Amino acid sequence: MKETREALPDLAAMAAYGARVAARLRAGDVVALSGGLGAGKTTLARAILASLGHAGEVPSPTFTIIETYDSPNLRLPVVHADFYRLDHPSELLEIGLDDYREGAALLAEWPDHAGGFAHEAGCLEITLQPAGESGEGGRIAIARGAADWVGRMP
Ligand SMILES: Nc1ncnc2c1ncn2[C@@H]1O[C@H](COP(=O)(O)OP(=O)(O)OP(=O)(O)O)[C@@H](O)[C@H]1O
Ligand SMILES: [Mg+2]
């Protein structure tokens, strides 16, 4: 498993990093976005979506759990999920996550609440940590790619 670290001192750096992930993203992939409350998971998901060609709003899926993006402007369809509110990974069956994921890339916040995705070959795990005492230095992104990400790490 390959690991990279990237300093993201501000929102511009976050946008550029999101663009690099987006450029490498394929249907079937999952970008598992970890980090505590306010770590920047939604911010990075928005940057990835914008770079894929999405022009409109990207509401946080905190309450809906799943938001789908499949306009023809997008380079590929995207499912944006926030699994924070899941009580158990088995709830994914009721939600029908696998059906949503067909032909799409998944951007998943709180992936551990969904049982994790690291066992999937297309999984790119990105953990966002605060840089500095309370994040005043921005964020650090630690990325770990599964087998399918060899040679295309952001
Ligand atoms: N690289 C960065 N440098 C400085 N501030 C950042 C950076 N990335 C994100 N932020 C800021 O951090 C705040 C929280 O971001 P965000 O909502 O994306 O977090 P989150 O991880 O999705 O939180 P939650 O766990 O509640 O879903 C926002 O105000 C955002 O502007
Ligand atoms: Mg969020």
mmCIF file of C-alpha atoms and ligand atoms in Angstrom:
data_model
loop_
_atom_site.group_PDB
_atom_site.id
_atom_site.type_symbol
_atom_site.label_atom_id
_atom_site.label_comp_id
_atom_site.label_asym_id
_atom_site.label_seq_id
_atom_site.Cartn_x
_atom_site.Cartn_y
_atom_site.Cartn_z
ATOM 1 C CA MET A 1 0.000 0.000 0.000
ATOM 2 C CA LYS A 2 1.422 3.339 -1.083
ATOM 3 C CA GLU A 3 1.217 6.348 1.244
ATOM 4 C CA THR A 4 1.717 10.018 0.472
ATOM 5 C CA ARG A 5 1.617 13.110 2.712
ATOM 6 C CA GLU A 6 0.667 16.562 1.514
ATOM 7 C CA ALA A 7 0.548 19.886 3.344
ATOM 8 C CA LEU A 8 -2.654 21.838 2.593
ATOM 9 C CA PRO A 9 -2.052 25.236 4.235
ATOM 10 C CA ASP A 10 -5.199 26.901 2.921
ATOM 11 C CA LEU A 11 -8.355 26.468 0.841
ATOM 12 C CA ALA A 12 -6.486 27.071 -2.419
ATOM 13 C CA ALA A 13 -4.176 24.165 -1.615
ATOM 14 C CA MET A 14 -7.235 22.051 -0.803
ATOM 15 C CA ALA A 15 -8.776 22.931 -4.189
ATOM 16 C CA ALA A 16 -5.560 22.022 -6.013
ATOM 17 C CA TYR A 17 -5.300 18.716 -4.168
ATOM 18 C CA GLY A 18 -8.935 17.941 -4.975
ATOM 19 C CA ALA A 19 -8.197 18.626 -8.629
ATOM 20 C CA ARG A 20 -5.347 16.101 -8.560
ATOM 21 C CA VAL A 21 -7.597 13.439 -7.042
ATOM 22 C CA ALA A 22 -10.327 14.249 -9.573
ATOM 23 C CA ALA A 23 -7.945 13.945 -12.519
ATOM 24 C CA ARG A 24 -7.089 10.379 -11.469
ATOM 25 C CA LEU A 25 -10.555 9.239 -10.421
ATOM 26 C CA ARG A 26 -12.336 6.366 -12.190
ATOM 27 C CA ALA A 27 -15.820 4.870 -11.973
ATOM 28 C CA GLY A 28 -15.931 2.232 -9.240
ATOM 29 C CA ASP A 29 -13.370 4.019 -7.076
ATOM 30 C CA VAL A 30 -14.055 5.135 -3.540
ATOM 31 C CA VAL A 31 -12.325 8.090 -1.939
ATOM 32 C CA ALA A 32 -12.663 7.422 1.797
ATOM 33 C CA LEU A 33 -12.399 10.769 3.598
ATOM 34 C CA SER A 34 -11.458 10.451 7.265
ATOM 35 C CA GLY A 35 -10.632 12.987 9.966
ATOM 36 C CA GLY A 36 -12.499 14.470 12.917
ATOM 37 C CA LEU A 37 -15.369 16.970 12.899
ATOM 38 C CA GLY A 38 -14.417 19.958 10.757
ATOM 39 C CA ALA A 39 -11.321 18.249 9.336
ATOM 40 C CA GLY A 40 -12.205 19.361 5.808
ATOM 41 C CA LYS A 41 -13.823 16.229 4.343
ATOM 42 C CA THR A 42 -16.734 18.068 2.720
ATOM 43 C CA THR A 43 -14.394 20.811 1.525
ATOM 44 C CA LEU A 44 -12.247 18.227 -0.277
ATOM 45 C CA ALA A 45 -15.305 16.443 -1.692
ATOM 46 C CA ARG A 46 -16.521 19.812 -3.082
ATOM 47 C CA ALA A 47 -13.116 20.442 -4.647
ATOM 48 C CA ILE A 48 -13.152 17.023 -6.326
ATOM 49 C CA LEU A 49 -16.693 17.540 -7.652
ATOM 50 C CA ALA A 50 -15.898 21.025 -8.949
ATOM 51 C CA SER A 51 -12.849 19.733 -10.758
ATOM 52 C CA LEU A 52 -14.863 16.906 -12.329
ATOM 53 C CA GLY A 53 -17.092 19.579 -13.867
ATOM 54 C CA HIS A 54 -19.877 20.087 -11.319
ATOM 55 C CA ALA A 55 -21.008 23.720 -11.363
ATOM 56 C CA GLY A 56 -23.770 23.996 -8.750
ATOM 57 C CA GLU A 57 -24.079 23.653 -4.999
ATOM 58 C CA VAL A 58 -22.756 20.672 -3.079
ATOM 59 C CA PRO A 59 -24.873 20.367 0.072
ATOM 60 C CA SER A 60 -23.279 18.465 2.913
ATOM 61 C CA PRO A 61 -24.905 15.004 2.955
ATOM 62 C CA THR A 62 -25.003 15.047 6.763
ATOM 63 C CA PHE A 63 -28.775 14.523 6.888
ATOM 64 C CA THR A 64 -29.547 12.938 3.518
ATOM 65 C CA ILE A 65 -26.554 10.536 3.899
ATOM 66 C CA ILE A 66 -26.329 10.250 0.092
ATOM 67 C CA GLU A 67 -26.271 12.901 -2.639
ATOM 68 C CA THR A 68 -25.853 11.898 -6.288
ATOM 69 C CA TYR A 69 -24.303 13.893 -9.131
ATOM 70 C CA ASP A 70 -24.785 12.648 -12.678
ATOM 71 C CA SER A 71 -25.156 15.700 -14.910
ATOM 72 C CA PRO A 72 -23.569 15.366 -18.384
ATOM 73 C CA ASN A 73 -21.135 18.146 -17.390
ATOM 74 C CA LEU A 74 -19.424 15.708 -15.034
ATOM 75 C CA ARG A 75 -16.525 13.605 -16.305
ATOM 76 C CA LEU A 76 -18.043 10.710 -14.359
ATOM 77 C CA PRO A 77 -21.053 10.225 -12.064
ATOM 78 C CA VAL A 78 -20.365 10.767 -8.367
ATOM 79 C CA VAL A 79 -22.035 9.614 -5.168
ATOM 80 C CA HIS A 80 -21.211 11.841 -2.190
ATOM 81 C CA ALA A 81 -22.016 10.203 1.144
ATOM 82 C CA ASP A 82 -21.665 11.083 4.816
ATOM 83 C CA PHE A 83 -22.011 7.956 6.938
ATOM 84 C CA TYR A 84 -21.729 9.752 10.277
ATOM 85 C CA ARG A 85 -25.381 9.101 11.117
ATOM 86 C CA LEU A 86 -25.326 5.393 10.334
ATOM 87 C CA ASP A 87 -25.791 3.313 13.471
ATOM 88 C CA HIS A 88 -24.562 0.141 11.806
ATOM 89 C CA PRO A 89 -22.995 -0.708 8.426
ATOM 90 C CA SER A 90 -25.923 -3.090 7.750
ATOM 91 C CA GLU A 91 -28.079 0.010 7.121
ATOM 92 C CA LEU A 92 -26.219 0.373 3.808
ATOM 93 C CA LEU A 93 -28.415 -2.427 2.434
ATOM 94 C CA GLU A 94 -31.615 -0.459 3.157
ATOM 95 C CA ILE A 95 -30.079 2.661 1.651
ATOM 96 C CA GLY A 96 -29.097 0.673 -1.441
ATOM 97 C CA LEU A 97 -25.572 2.062 -1.625
ATOM 98 C CA ASP A 98 -24.368 -0.533 -4.145
ATOM 99 C CA ASP A 99 -27.096 0.492 -6.620
ATOM 100 C CA TYR A 100 -26.109 4.158 -6.335
ATOM 101 C CA ARG A 101 -22.449 3.237 -6.865
ATOM 102 C CA GLU A 102 -23.032 1.455 -10.194
ATOM 103 C CA GLY A 103 -20.832 3.235 -12.762
ATOM 104 C CA ALA A 104 -20.005 6.036 -10.320
ATOM 105 C CA ALA A 105 -17.166 7.095 -8.044
ATOM 106 C CA LEU A 106 -17.972 7.299 -4.324
ATOM 107 C CA LEU A 107 -16.754 10.122 -2.090
ATOM 108 C CA ALA A 108 -17.333 8.836 1.439
ATOM 109 C CA GLU A 109 -17.131 10.878 4.648
ATOM 110 C CA TRP A 110 -16.909 8.885 7.911
ATOM 111 C CA PRO A 111 -16.161 5.643 5.984
ATOM 112 C CA ASP A 112 -15.497 3.752 9.232
ATOM 113 C CA HIS A 113 -19.209 4.147 10.111
ATOM 114 C CA ALA A 114 -19.936 2.172 6.942
ATOM 115 C CA GLY A 115 -17.492 -0.600 7.790
ATOM 116 C CA GLY A 116 -14.623 0.936 5.815
ATOM 117 C CA PHE A 117 -13.665 0.484 2.172
ATOM 118 C CA ALA A 118 -9.932 -0.316 2.362
ATOM 119 C CA HIS A 119 -10.610 -3.889 1.220
ATOM 120 C CA GLU A 120 -11.700 -2.560 -2.197
ATOM 121 C CA ALA A 121 -8.939 -2.372 -4.806
ATOM 122 C CA GLY A 122 -10.243 1.019 -5.940
ATOM 123 C CA CYS A 123 -10.093 2.588 -2.481
ATOM 124 C CA LEU A 124 -8.114 5.763 -1.895
ATOM 125 C CA GLU A 125 -8.078 6.551 1.819
ATOM 126 C CA ILE A 126 -7.437 10.196 2.630
ATOM 127 C CA THR A 127 -7.075 11.229 6.257
ATOM 128 C CA LEU A 128 -7.172 14.964 6.985
ATOM 129 C CA GLN A 129 -5.414 16.212 10.098
ATOM 130 C CA PRO A 130 -5.145 19.728 11.491
ATOM 131 C CA ALA A 131 -1.735 21.332 10.954
ATOM 132 C CA GLY A 132 -0.581 23.376 13.919
ATOM 133 C CA GLU A 133 -2.149 23.497 17.376
ATOM 134 C CA SER A 134 -5.738 23.980 16.219
ATOM 135 C CA GLY A 135 -5.554 23.874 12.456
ATOM 136 C CA GLU A 136 -4.267 27.437 11.944
ATOM 137 C CA GLY A 137 -1.619 25.907 9.685
ATOM 138 C CA GLY A 138 -4.351 24.407 7.531
ATOM 139 C CA ARG A 139 -4.470 20.642 7.073
ATOM 140 C CA ILE A 140 -2.257 17.665 6.272
ATOM 141 C CA ALA A 141 -3.591 14.998 3.922
ATOM 142 C CA ILE A 142 -2.328 11.442 4.300
ATOM 143 C CA ALA A 143 -3.348 9.300 1.335
ATOM 144 C CA ARG A 144 -3.183 5.523 1.122
ATOM 145 C CA GLY A 145 -4.058 3.839 -2.122
ATOM 146 C CA ALA A 146 -5.168 0.240 -2.572
ATOM 147 C CA ALA A 147 -3.993 -1.897 -5.524
ATOM 148 C CA ASP A 148 -5.824 0.025 -8.256
ATOM 149 C CA TRP A 149 -4.176 3.289 -7.161
ATOM 150 C CA VAL A 150 -0.626 2.136 -7.781
ATOM 151 C CA GLY A 151 0.836 4.566 -10.315
ATOM 152 C CA ARG A 152 -1.904 7.184 -9.954
ATOM 153 C CA MET A 153 -1.544 8.463 -6.384
ATOM 154 C CA PRO A 154 -2.472 12.143 -5.999
HETATM 155 N N1 LIG B 1 -6.827 23.180 4.048
HETATM 156 C C1 LIG B 1 -7.585 23.971 4.830
HETATM 157 N N2 LIG B 1 -7.054 25.028 5.450
HETATM 158 C C2 LIG B 1 -7.811 25.815 6.248
HETATM 159 N N3 LIG B 1 -9.132 25.616 6.499
HETATM 160 C C3 LIG B 1 -9.728 24.568 5.899
HETATM 161 C C4 LIG B 1 -8.993 23.698 5.049
HETATM 162 N N4 LIG B 1 -9.840 22.735 4.611
HETATM 163 C C5 LIG B 1 -11.026 22.998 5.167
HETATM 164 N N5 LIG B 1 -10.997 24.094 5.934
HETATM 165 C C6 LIG B 1 -12.124 24.664 6.722
HETATM 166 O O1 LIG B 1 -12.528 23.762 7.722
HETATM 167 C C7 LIG B 1 -13.921 23.923 8.005
HETATM 168 C C8 LIG B 1 -14.612 22.599 8.115
HETATM 169 O O2 LIG B 1 -14.586 21.962 6.854
HETATM 170 P P1 LIG B 1 -15.601 20.792 6.421
HETATM 171 O O3 LIG B 1 -17.002 21.186 6.635
HETATM 172 O O4 LIG B 1 -15.172 20.432 5.052
HETATM 173 O O5 LIG B 1 -15.240 19.637 7.452
HETATM 174 P P2 LIG B 1 -15.799 18.139 7.527
HETATM 175 O O6 LIG B 1 -14.621 17.272 7.778
HETATM 176 O O7 LIG B 1 -16.636 17.831 6.355
HETATM 177 O O8 LIG B 1 -16.703 18.202 8.840
HETATM 178 P P3 LIG B 1 -17.873 17.172 9.316
HETATM 179 O O9 LIG B 1 -17.197 16.088 10.096
HETATM 180 O O10 LIG B 1 -18.735 18.035 10.198
HETATM 181 O O11 LIG B 1 -18.570 16.663 8.092
HETATM 182 C C9 LIG B 1 -14.462 24.826 6.922
HETATM 183 O O12 LIG B 1 -14.688 26.105 7.486
HETATM 184 C C10 LIG B 1 -13.369 24.871 5.881
HETATM 185 O O13 LIG B 1 -13.336 26.118 5.204
HETATM 186 MG MG MG B 2 -18.570 17.049 6.189
#
